[in-house]
PDB file of C-alpha atoms in Angstrom:
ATOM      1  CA  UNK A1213     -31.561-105.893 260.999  1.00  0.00           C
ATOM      2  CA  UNK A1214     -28.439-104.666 263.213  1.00  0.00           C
ATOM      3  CA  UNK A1215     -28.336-100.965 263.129  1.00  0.00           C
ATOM      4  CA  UNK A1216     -24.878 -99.259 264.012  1.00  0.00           C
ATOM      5  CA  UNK A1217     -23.711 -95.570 263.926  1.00  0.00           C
ATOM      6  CA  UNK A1218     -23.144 -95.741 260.493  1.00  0.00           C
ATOM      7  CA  UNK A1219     -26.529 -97.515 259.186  1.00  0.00           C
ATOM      8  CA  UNK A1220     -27.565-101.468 259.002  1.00  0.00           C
ATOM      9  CA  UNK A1221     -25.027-104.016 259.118  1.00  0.00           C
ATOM     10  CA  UNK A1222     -25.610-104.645 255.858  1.00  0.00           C
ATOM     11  CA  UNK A1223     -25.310-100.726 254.346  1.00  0.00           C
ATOM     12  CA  UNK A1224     -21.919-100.501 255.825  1.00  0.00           C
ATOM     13  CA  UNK A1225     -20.154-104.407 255.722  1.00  0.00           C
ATOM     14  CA  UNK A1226     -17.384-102.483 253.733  1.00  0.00           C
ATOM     15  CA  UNK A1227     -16.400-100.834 256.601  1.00  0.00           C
ATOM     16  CA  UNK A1228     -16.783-103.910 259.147  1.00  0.00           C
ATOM     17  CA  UNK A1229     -13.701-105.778 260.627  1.00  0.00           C
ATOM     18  CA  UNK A1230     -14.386-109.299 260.653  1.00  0.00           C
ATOM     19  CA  UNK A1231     -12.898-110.329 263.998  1.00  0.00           C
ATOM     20  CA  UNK A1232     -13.826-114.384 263.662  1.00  0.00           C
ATOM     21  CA  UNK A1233     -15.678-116.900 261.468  1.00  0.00           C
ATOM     22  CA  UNK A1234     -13.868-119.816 263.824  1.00  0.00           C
ATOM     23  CA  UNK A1235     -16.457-122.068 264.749  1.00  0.00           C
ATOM     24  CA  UNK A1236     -18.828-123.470 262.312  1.00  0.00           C
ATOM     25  CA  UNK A1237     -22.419-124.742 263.652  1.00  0.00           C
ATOM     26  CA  UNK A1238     -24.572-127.172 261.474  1.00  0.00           C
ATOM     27  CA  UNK A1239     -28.114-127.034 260.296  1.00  0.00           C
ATOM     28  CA  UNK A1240     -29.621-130.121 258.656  1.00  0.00           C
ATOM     29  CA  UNK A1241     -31.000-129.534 254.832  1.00  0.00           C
ATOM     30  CA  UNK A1242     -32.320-132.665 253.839  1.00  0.00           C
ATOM     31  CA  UNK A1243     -30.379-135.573 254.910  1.00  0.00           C
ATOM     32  CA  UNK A1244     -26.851-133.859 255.343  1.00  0.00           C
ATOM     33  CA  UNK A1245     -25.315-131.485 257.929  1.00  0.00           C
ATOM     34  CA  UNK A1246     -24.492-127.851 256.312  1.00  0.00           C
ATOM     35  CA  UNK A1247     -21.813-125.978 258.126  1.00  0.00           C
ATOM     36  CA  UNK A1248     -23.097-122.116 259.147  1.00  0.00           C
ATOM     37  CA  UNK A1249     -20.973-119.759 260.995  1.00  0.00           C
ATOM     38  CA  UNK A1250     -22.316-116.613 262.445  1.00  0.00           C
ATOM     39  CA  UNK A1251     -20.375-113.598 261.791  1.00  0.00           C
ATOM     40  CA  UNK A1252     -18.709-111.388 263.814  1.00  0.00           C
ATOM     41  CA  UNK A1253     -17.796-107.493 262.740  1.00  0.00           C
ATOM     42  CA  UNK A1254     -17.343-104.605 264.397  1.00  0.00           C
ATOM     43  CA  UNK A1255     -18.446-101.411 263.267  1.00  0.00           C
ATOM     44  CA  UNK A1256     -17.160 -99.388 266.398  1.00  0.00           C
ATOM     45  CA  UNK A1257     -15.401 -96.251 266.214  1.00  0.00           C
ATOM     46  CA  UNK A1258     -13.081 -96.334 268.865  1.00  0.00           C
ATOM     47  CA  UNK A1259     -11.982 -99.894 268.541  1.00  0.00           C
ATOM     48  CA  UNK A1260      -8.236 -98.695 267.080  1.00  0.00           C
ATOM     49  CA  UNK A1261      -8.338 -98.291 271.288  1.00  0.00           C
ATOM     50  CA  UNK A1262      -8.708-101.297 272.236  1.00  0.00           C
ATOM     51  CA  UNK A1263      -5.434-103.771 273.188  1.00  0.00           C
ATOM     52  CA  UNK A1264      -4.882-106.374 271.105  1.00  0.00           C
ATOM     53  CA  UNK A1265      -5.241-108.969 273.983  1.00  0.00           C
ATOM     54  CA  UNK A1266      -8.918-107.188 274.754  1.00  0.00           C
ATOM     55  CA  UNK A1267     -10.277-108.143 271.101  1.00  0.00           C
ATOM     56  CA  UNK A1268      -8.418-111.974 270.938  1.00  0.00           C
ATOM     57  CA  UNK A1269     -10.700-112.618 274.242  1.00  0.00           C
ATOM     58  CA  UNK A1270     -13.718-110.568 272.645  1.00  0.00           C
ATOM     59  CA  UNK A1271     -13.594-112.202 269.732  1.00  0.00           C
ATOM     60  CA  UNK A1272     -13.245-115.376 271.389  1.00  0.00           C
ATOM     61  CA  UNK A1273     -16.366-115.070 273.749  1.00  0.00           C
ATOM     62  CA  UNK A1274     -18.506-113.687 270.541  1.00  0.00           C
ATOM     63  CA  UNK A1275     -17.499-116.834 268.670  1.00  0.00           C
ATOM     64  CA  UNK A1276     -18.861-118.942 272.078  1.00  0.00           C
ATOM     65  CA  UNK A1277     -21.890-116.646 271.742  1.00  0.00           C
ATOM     66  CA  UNK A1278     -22.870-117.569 267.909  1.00  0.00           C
ATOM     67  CA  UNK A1279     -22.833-121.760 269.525  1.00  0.00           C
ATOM     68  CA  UNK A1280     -25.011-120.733 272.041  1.00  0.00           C
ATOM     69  CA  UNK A1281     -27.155-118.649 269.957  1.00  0.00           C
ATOM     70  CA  UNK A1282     -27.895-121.843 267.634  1.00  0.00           C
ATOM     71  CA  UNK A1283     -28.523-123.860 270.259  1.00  0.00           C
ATOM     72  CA  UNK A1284     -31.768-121.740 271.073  1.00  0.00           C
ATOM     73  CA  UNK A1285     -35.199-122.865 269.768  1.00  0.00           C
ATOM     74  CA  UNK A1286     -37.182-120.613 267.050  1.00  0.00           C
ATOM     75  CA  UNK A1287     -39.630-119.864 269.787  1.00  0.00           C
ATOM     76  CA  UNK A1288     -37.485-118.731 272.637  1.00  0.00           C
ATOM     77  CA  UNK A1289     -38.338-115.206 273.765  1.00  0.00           C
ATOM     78  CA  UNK A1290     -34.924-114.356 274.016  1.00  0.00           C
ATOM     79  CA  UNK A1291     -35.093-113.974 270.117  1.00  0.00           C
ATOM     80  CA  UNK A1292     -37.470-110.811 270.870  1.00  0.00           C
ATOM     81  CA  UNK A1293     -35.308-109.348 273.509  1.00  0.00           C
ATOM     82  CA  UNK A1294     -31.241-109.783 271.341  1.00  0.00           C
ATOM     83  CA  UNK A1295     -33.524-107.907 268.361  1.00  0.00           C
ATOM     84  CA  UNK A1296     -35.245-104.917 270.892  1.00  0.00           C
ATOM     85  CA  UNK A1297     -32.058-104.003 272.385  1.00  0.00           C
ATOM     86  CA  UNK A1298     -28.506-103.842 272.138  1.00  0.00           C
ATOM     87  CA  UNK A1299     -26.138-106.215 274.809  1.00  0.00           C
ATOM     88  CA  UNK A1300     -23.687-105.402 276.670  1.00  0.00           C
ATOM     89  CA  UNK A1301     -20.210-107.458 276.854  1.00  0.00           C
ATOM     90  CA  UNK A1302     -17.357-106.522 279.711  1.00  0.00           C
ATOM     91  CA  UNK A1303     -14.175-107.277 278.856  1.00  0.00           C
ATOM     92  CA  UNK A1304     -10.785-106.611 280.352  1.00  0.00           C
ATOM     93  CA  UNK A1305     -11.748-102.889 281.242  1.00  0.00           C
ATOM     94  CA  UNK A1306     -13.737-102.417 278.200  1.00  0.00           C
ATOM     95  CA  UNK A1307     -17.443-102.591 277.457  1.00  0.00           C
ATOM     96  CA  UNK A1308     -18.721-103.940 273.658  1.00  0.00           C
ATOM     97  CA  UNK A1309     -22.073-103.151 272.984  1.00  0.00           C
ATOM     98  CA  UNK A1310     -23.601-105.292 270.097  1.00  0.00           C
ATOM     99  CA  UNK A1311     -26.179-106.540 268.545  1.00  0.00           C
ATOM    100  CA  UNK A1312     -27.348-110.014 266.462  1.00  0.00           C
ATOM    101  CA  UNK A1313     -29.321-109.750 263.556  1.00  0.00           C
ATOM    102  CA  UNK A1314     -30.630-113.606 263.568  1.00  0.00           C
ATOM    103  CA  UNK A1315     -32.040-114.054 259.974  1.00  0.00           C
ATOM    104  CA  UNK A1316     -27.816-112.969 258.838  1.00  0.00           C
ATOM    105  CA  UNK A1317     -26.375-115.143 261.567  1.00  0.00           C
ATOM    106  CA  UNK A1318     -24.511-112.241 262.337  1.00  0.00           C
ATOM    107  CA  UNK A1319     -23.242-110.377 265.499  1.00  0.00           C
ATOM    108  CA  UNK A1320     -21.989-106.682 265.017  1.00  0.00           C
ATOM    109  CA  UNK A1321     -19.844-104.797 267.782  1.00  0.00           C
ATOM    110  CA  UNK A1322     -21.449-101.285 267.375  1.00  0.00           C
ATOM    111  CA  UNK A1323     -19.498 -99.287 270.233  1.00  0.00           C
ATOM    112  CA  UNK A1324     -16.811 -99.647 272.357  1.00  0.00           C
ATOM    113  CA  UNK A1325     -15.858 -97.841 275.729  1.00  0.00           C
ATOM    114  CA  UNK A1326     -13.442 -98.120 278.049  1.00  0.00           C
ATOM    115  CA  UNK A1327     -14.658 -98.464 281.777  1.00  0.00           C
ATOM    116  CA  UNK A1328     -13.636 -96.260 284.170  1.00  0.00           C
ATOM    117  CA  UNK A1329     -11.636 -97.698 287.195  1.00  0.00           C
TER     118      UNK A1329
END
């Protein structure tokens, strides 16, 4: 379960800012492909600080992320180490840290700094 400032992922969704559902990965149920998207929020406090041009590029490497995260097997040790502990994303001056809850195919943006130059 992602845990933010303000509780799980789930407890506060009403607050979350969906940033991208843009790419769609598959899973096979039966014999057809089902489209599943992993989704993105942020649940930051400080992201009304970020420039616009920051969160396009976030948002576009957390969309990259979800692909790559499907593309892991069940048994990948990763999986242990993305639950344990929150990562850490640097982009144009800023740092994202987040976190991916796997069973909700979600990734949640859970602070937000600006790095000192």
């Amino acid at each position: 379960m992602i845990v933010g400032r303000g509780g799980t992922f789930s407890s506060i969704s009403h607050r979350v800012t969906p940033i991208t559902t843009r790419r769609m990965a598959c899973r096979n149920e039966g014999s057809k492909l089902v489209p599943v998207a992993w989704s993105v929020g942020i649940v930051a406090t400080h992201v009304e600080s970020v420039p616009v041009a920051v969160l396009s590029r976030l948002k576009q490497r957390l969309a990259e992320m979800g692909l790559s995260l499907d593309a892991l097997g069940r048994e990948s040790p990763l999986w242990d180490s993305l639950r344990e502990s929150p990562m850490r994303l640097h982009v144009g001056g800023w740092c994202f840290l987040y976190r991916i809850d796997r069973a909700q195919k979600a990734i949640a943006v859970i602070d937000c700094f600006e790095v000192p130059t």
